[in-house]
CSV table of C-alpha atoms in Angstrom, one decimal:
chain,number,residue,atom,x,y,z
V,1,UNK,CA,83.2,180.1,98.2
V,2,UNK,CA,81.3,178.5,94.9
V,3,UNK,CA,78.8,181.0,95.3
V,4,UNK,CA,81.1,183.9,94.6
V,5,UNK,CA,82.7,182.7,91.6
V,6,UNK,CA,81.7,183.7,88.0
V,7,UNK,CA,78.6,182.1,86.1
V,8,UNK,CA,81.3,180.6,83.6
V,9,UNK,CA,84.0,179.5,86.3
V,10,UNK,CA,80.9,177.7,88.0
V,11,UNK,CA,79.8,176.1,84.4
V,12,UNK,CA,83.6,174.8,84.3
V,13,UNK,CA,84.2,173.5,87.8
V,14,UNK,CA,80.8,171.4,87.3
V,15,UNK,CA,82.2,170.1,84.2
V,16,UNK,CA,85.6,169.1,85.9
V,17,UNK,CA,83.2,167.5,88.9
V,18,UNK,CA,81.3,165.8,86.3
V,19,UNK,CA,84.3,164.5,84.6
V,20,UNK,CA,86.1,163.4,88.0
V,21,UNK,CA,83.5,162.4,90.1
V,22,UNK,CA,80.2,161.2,88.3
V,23,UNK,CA,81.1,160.0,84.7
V,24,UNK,CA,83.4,157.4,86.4
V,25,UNK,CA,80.5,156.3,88.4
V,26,UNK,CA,77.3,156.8,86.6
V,27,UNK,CA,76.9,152.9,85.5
V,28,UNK,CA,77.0,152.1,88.9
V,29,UNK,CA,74.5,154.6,90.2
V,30,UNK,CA,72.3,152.9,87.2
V,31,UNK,CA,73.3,149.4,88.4
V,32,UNK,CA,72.6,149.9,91.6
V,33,UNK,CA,69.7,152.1,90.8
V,34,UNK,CA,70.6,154.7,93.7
V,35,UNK,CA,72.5,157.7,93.6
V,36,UNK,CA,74.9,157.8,97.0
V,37,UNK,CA,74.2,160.1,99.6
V,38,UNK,CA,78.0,161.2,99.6
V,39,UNK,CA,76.9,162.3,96.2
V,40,UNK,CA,73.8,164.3,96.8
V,41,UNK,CA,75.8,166.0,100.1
V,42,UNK,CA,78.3,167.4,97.6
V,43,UNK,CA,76.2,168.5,95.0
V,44,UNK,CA,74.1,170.8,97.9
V,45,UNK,CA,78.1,171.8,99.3
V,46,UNK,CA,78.6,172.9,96.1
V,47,UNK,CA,74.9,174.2,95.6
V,48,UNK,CA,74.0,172.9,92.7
V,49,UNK,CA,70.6,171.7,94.0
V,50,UNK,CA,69.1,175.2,94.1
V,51,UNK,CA,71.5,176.5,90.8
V,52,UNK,CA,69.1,178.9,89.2
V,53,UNK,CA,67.8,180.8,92.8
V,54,UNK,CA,69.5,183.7,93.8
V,55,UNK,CA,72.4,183.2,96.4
V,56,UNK,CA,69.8,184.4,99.4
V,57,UNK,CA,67.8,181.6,98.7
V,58,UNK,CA,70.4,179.0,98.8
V,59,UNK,CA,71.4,178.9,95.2
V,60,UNK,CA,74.0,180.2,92.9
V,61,UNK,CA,72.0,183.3,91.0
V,62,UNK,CA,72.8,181.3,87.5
V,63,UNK,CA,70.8,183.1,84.8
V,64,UNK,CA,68.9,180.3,82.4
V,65,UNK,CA,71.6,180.2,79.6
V,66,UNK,CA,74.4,179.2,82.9
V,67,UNK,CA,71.8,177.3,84.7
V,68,UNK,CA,71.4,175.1,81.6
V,69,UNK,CA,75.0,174.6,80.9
V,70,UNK,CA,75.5,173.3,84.2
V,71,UNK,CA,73.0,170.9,83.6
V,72,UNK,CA,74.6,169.8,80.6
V,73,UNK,CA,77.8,169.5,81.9
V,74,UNK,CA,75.8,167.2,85.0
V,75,UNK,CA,73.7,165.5,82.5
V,76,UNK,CA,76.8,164.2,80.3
V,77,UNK,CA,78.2,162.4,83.2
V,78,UNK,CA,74.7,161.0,84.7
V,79,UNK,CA,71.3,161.6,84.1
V,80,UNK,CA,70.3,160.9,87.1
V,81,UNK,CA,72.4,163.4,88.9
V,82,UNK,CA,71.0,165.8,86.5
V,83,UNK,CA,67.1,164.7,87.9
V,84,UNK,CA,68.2,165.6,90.9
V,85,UNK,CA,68.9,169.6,90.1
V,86,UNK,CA,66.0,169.6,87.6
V,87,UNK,CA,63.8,168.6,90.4
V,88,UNK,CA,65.2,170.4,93.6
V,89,UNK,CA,66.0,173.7,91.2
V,90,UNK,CA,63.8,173.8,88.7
V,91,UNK,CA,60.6,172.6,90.3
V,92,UNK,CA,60.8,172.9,93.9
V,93,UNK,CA,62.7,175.8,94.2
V,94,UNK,CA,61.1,177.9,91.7
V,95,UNK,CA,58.0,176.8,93.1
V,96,UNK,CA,58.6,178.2,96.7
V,97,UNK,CA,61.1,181.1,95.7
V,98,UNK,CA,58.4,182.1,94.0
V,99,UNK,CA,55.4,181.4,95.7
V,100,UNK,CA,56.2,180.3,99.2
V,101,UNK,CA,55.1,182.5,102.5
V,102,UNK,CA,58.6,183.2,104.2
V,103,UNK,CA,57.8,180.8,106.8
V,104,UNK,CA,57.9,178.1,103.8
V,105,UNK,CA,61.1,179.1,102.3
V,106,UNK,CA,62.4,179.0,105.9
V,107,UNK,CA,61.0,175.6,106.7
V,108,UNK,CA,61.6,174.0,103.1
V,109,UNK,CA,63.1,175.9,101.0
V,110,UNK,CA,66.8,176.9,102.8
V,111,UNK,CA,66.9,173.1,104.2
V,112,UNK,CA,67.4,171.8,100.8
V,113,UNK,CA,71.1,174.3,100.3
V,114,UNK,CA,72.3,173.3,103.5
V,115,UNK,CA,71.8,169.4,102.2
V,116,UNK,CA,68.9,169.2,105.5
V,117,UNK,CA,66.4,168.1,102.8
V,118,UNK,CA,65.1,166.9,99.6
V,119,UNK,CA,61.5,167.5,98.1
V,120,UNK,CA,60.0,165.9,95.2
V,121,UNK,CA,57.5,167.1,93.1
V,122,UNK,CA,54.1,164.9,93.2
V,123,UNK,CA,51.7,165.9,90.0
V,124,UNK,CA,51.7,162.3,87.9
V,125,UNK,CA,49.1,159.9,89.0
V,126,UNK,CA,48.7,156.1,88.0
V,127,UNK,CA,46.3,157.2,85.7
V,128,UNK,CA,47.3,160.4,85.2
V,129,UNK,CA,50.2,162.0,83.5
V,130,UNK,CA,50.2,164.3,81.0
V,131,UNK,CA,46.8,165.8,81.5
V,132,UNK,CA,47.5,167.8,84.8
V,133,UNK,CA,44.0,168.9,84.9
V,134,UNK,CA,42.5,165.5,85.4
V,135,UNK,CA,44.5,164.5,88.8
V,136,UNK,CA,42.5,162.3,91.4
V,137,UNK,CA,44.5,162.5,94.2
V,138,UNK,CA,42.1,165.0,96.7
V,139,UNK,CA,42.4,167.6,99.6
V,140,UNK,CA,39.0,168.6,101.6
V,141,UNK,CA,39.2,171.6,104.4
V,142,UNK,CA,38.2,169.7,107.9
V,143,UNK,CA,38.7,172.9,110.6
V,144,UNK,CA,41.6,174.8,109.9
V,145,UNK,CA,43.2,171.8,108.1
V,146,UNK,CA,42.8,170.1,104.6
V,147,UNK,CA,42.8,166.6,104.3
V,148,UNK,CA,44.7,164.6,101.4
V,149,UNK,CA,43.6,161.2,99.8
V,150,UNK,CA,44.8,159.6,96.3
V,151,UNK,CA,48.3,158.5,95.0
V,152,UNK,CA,50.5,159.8,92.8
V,153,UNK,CA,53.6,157.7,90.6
V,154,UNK,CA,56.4,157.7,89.2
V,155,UNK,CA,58.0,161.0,91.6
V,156,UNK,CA,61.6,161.3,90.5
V,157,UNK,CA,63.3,161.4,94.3
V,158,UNK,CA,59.7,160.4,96.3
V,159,UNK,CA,61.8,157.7,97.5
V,160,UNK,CA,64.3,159.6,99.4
V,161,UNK,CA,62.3,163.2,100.0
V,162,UNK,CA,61.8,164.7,102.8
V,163,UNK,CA,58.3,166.3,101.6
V,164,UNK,CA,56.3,166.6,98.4
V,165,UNK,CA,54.3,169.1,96.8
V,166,UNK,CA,51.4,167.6,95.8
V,167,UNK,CA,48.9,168.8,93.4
V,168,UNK,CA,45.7,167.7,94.8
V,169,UNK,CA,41.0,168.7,93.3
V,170,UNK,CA,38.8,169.7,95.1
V,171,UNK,CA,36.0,169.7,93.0
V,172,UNK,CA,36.9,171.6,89.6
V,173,UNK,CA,40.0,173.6,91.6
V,174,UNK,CA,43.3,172.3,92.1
V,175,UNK,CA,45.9,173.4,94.5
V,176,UNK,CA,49.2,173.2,95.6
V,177,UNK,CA,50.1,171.4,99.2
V,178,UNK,CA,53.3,171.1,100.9
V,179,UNK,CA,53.1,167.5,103.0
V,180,UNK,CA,55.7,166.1,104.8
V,181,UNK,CA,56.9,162.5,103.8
V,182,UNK,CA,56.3,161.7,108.0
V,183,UNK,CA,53.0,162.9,108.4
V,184,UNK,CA,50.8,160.2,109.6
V,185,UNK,CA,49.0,158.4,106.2
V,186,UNK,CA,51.7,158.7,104.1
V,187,UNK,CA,53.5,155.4,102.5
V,188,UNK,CA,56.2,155.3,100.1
V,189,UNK,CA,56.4,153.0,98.1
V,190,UNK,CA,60.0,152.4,96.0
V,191,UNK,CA,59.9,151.9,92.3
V,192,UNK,CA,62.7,149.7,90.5
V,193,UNK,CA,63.0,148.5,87.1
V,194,UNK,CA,63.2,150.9,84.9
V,195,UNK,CA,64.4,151.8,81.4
V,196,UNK,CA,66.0,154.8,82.5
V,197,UNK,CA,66.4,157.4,85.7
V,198,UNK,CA,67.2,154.0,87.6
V,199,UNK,CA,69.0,156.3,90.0
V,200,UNK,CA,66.8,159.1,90.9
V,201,UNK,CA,64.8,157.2,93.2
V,202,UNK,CA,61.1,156.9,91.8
V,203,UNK,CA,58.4,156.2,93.7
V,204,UNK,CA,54.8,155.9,93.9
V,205,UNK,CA,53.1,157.6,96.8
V,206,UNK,CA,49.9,157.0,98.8
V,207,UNK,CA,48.1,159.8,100.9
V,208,UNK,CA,45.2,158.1,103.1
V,209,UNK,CA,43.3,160.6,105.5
V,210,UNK,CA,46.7,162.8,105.4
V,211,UNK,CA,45.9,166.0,107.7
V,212,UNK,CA,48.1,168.9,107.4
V,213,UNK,CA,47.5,172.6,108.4
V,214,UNK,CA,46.2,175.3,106.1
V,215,UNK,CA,49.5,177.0,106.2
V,216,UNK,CA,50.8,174.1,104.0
V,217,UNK,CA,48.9,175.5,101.4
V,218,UNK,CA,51.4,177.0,98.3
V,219,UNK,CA,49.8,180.4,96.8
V,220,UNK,CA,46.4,180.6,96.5
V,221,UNK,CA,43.6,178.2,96.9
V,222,UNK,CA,42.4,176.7,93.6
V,223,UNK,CA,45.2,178.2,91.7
V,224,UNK,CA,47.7,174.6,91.5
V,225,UNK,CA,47.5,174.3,88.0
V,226,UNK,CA,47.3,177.9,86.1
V,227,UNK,CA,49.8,179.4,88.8
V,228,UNK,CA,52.0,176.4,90.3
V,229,UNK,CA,51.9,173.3,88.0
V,230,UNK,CA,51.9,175.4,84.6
V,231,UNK,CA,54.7,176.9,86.4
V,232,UNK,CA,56.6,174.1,87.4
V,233,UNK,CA,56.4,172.4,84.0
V,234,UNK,CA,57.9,175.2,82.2
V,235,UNK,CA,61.2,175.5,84.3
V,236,UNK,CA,60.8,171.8,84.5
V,237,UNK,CA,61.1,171.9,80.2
V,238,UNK,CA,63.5,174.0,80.3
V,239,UNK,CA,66.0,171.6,82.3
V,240,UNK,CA,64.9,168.9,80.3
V,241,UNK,CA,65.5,170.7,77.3
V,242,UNK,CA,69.1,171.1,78.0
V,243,UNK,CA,69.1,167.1,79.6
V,244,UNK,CA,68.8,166.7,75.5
V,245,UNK,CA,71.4,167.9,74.6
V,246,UNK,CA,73.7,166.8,77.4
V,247,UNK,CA,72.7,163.2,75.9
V,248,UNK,CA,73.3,164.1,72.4
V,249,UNK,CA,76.5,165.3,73.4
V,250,UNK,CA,78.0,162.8,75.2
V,251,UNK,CA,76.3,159.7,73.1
V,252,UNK,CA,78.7,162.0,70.2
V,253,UNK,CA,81.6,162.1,71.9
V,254,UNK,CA,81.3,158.5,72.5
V,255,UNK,CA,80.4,157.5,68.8
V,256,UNK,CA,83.1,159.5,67.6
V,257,UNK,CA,85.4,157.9,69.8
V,258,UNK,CA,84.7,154.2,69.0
V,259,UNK,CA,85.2,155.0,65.6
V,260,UNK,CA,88.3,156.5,65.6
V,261,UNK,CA,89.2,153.2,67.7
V,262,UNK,CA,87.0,150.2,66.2
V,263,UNK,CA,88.3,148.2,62.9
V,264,UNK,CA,86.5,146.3,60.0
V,265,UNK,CA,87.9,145.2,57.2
V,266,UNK,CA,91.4,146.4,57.9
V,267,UNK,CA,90.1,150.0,57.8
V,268,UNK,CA,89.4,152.4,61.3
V,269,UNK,CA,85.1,152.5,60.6
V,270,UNK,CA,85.4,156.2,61.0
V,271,UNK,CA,86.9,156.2,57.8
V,272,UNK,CA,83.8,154.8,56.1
V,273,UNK,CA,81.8,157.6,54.5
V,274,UNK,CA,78.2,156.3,55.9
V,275,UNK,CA,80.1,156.9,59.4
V,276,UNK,CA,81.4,159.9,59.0
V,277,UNK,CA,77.9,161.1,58.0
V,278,UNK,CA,76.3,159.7,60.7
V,279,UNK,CA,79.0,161.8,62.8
V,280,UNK,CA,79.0,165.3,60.8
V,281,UNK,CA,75.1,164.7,61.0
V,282,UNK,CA,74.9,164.7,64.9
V,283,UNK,CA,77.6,167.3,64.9
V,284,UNK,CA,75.5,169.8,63.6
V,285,UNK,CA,72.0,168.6,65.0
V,286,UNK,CA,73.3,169.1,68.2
V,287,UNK,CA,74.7,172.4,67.7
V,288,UNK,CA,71.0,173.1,66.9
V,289,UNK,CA,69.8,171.9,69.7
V,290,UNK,CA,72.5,173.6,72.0
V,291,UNK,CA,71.3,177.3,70.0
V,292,UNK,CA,67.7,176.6,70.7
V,293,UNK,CA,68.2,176.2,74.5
V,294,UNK,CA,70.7,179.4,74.0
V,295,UNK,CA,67.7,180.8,72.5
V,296,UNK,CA,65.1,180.0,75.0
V,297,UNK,CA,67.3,180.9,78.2
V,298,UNK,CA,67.8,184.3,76.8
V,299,UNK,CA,64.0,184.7,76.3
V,300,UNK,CA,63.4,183.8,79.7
V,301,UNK,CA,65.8,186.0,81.3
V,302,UNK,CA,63.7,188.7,80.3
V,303,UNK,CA,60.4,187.2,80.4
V,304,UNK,CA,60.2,187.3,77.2
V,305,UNK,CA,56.4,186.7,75.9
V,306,UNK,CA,57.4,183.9,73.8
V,307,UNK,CA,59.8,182.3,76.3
V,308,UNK,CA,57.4,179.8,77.3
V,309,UNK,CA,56.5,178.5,73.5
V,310,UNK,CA,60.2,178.6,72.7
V,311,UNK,CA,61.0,176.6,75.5
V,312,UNK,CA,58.5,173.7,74.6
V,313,UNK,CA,60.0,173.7,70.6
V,314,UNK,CA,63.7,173.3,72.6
V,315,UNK,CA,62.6,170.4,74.8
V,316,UNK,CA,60.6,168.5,71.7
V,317,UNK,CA,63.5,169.3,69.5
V,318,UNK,CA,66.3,168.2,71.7
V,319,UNK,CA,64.6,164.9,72.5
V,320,UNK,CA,64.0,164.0,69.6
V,321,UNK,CA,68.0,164.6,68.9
V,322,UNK,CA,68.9,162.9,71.8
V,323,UNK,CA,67.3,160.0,70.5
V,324,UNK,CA,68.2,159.9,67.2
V,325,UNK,CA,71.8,160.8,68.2
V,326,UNK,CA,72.0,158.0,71.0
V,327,UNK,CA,70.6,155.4,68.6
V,328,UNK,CA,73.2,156.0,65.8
V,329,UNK,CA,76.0,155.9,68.7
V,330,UNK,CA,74.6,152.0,68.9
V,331,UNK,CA,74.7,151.4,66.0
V,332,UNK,CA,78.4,153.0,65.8
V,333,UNK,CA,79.4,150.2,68.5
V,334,UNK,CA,77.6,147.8,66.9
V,335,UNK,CA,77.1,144.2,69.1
V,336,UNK,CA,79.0,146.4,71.7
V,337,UNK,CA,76.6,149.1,71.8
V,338,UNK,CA,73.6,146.6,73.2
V,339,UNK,CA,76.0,146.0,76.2
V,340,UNK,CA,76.0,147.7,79.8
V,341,UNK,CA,79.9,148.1,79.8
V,342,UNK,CA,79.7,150.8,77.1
V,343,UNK,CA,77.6,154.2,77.9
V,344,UNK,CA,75.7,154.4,74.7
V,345,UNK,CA,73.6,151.2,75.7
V,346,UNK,CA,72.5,153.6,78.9
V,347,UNK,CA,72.6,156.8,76.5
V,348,UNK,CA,70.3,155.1,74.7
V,349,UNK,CA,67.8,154.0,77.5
V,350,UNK,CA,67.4,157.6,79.0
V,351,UNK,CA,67.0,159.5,75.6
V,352,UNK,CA,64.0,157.5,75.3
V,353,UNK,CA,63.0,158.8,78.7
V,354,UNK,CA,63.1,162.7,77.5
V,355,UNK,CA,60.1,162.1,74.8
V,356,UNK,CA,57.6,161.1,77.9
V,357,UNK,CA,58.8,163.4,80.9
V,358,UNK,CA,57.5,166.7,81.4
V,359,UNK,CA,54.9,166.6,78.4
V,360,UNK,CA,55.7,163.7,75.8
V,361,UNK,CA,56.7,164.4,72.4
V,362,UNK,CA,53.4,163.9,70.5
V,363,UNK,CA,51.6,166.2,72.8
V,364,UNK,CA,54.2,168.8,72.8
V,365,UNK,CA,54.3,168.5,69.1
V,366,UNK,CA,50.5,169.0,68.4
């Protein structure tokens, strides 16, 4: 079984998957703006969904350096396929491994490796992204239940999930709440049209009057953002953090590439000196980015003090890469580069994406 094989074995059968089965198809899963069911099944077959939790919990036992080269190698071939373990491993199931009652694991947790189930992490609100203190969706006890109202948008996977965790106020505290996508009050509502993640199956989500029981409740009462958000965001930076440099690598590979191909002047443009700088250039930028995530996953595999600071500096620094990186690979093509039948016009798109998710840039930065 998967499960039993070597940390680098696993690393190099999701890079052959990638190659085989996702790279081939990733404009379409943009196109279409879904990612395939047949697609999601395999990836929880193979259990990528819950990578970085120990194999009792459904996942492979990847320590953070492995877990993040597995979502490089995913995030090469699609970025949205990538969301999908960033969100089931690295905010879900942290969140619940770590701070779920058994019965929650049992109920939500083990579905998700048996491909039962999909959750989706609700925290961002209309008004209300970055600033995870200020949300206005809110819970009130009523008996022995709490009571949900507010909406929360752009949840990567809200459109297909079976439940959310949603960070709801009551007053000045903030808590954690497991509701399930049926639960009478609850409306989904699709979102299309976007620059990137097309395929990861955004939505917006309404709670009216939601009731759910007090047992719903994840960890302590009033402790959803210092305990379970804060949380979340930090493994949550972490994936993203190596999502840059899955980005910068491919968007080189392809700019490299197209030059060796692509003529002008009777001359192969990777001969050009300005070229080959632009290459050497991303070469080594995205070996830097590569050693900082290195760097980070070793820090947090022994909970290191600065793990969590290191881990911001790798996600700014590697979106910022992936972005510089997939906008010189446009340039590379040229006129060809703006169209969707070459990946660096959708490399492009979703580096953008990594300088807003899970903190934006300028924030992180100050």
């Amino acid at each position: 079984m998967v499960k039993t094989l070597p940390h680098n074995r696993i690393v190099q059968d999701a890079r052959k998957f990638a190659a085989d089965v996702l790279r081939p198809r990733a404009s379409e899963f943009d196109k279409k703006e879904s990612l395939p069911k047949s697609i999601i099944e395999e990836m929880s077959k193979r259990k990528y969904l819950l990578a970085s939790l120990p194999e009792e919990a459904g996942g492979l036992g990847l320590k953070p350096v492995h877990y993040g080269q597995l979502t490089e190698e995913i995030g090469k071939a699609c970025c949205s396929t990538r969301g999908l373990i960033t969100v089931q491993s690295s905010l879900i199931g942290e969140i619940l491994y770590k701070w779920g009652t058994r019965e929650q694991k049992e109920r939500w947790l083990l579905p998700i490796s048996k491909g039962e189930m999909l959750g989706a992490f609700a925290l961002s609100e209309p008004e209300i992204g970055t600033d995870a203190k200020g949300v206005r969706t809110t819970y009130r006890t009523d008996g022995d239940d709490y009571v949900i109202n507010g909406r929360k948008k752009w949840i990567s996977f809200g459109g297909i999930a079976d439940y959310f965790i949603v960070i709801a106020a009551k007053d000045t505290e903030i808590s954690a709440l497991i509701v399930g996508r049926k639960r009478p009050g609850v409306s989904v509502y699709p979102i299309k049209g976007m620059l990137a993640n097309r395929a990861a199956h955004l939505a917006e989500i309404e709670f009216r009057d939601v009731r759910i029981p007090a047992r719903h409740i994840i960890g302590k009462q009033g402790g959803g953002f210092s305990f379970i958000a804060s949380s979340a965001l930090d493994h949550g930076r972490y994936s993203i953090a190596w999502a840059g440099v899955a980005i910068a690598a491919e968007a080189l590979d392809c700019m490299a590439t197209y030059a060796k191909k692509r003529k002008q002047f009777g001359r192969k443009i990777g001969e050009y000196q300005l070229i080959q700088r632009m290459i050497s250039n991303a070469v080594a930028d995205t070996h830097a980015a590569r050693a900082l995530c290195i760097n980070a996953g070793e820090l947090r595999s022994i909970n290191a003090a600065n793990a969590v600071s290191e881990t911001t500096i790798a996600k700014y620094f590697t979106s910022k890469i992936a972005m510089k990186i997939a906008s010189d690979a446009v340039q590379v093509h040229g006129g060809a580069g703006c169209s969707n039948e070459h990946p660096v016009e959708r490399l492009f798109r979703e580096a953008k994406l990594l300088e807003i998710i899970e903190g934006t840039s300028p924030v992180s930065y100050t």
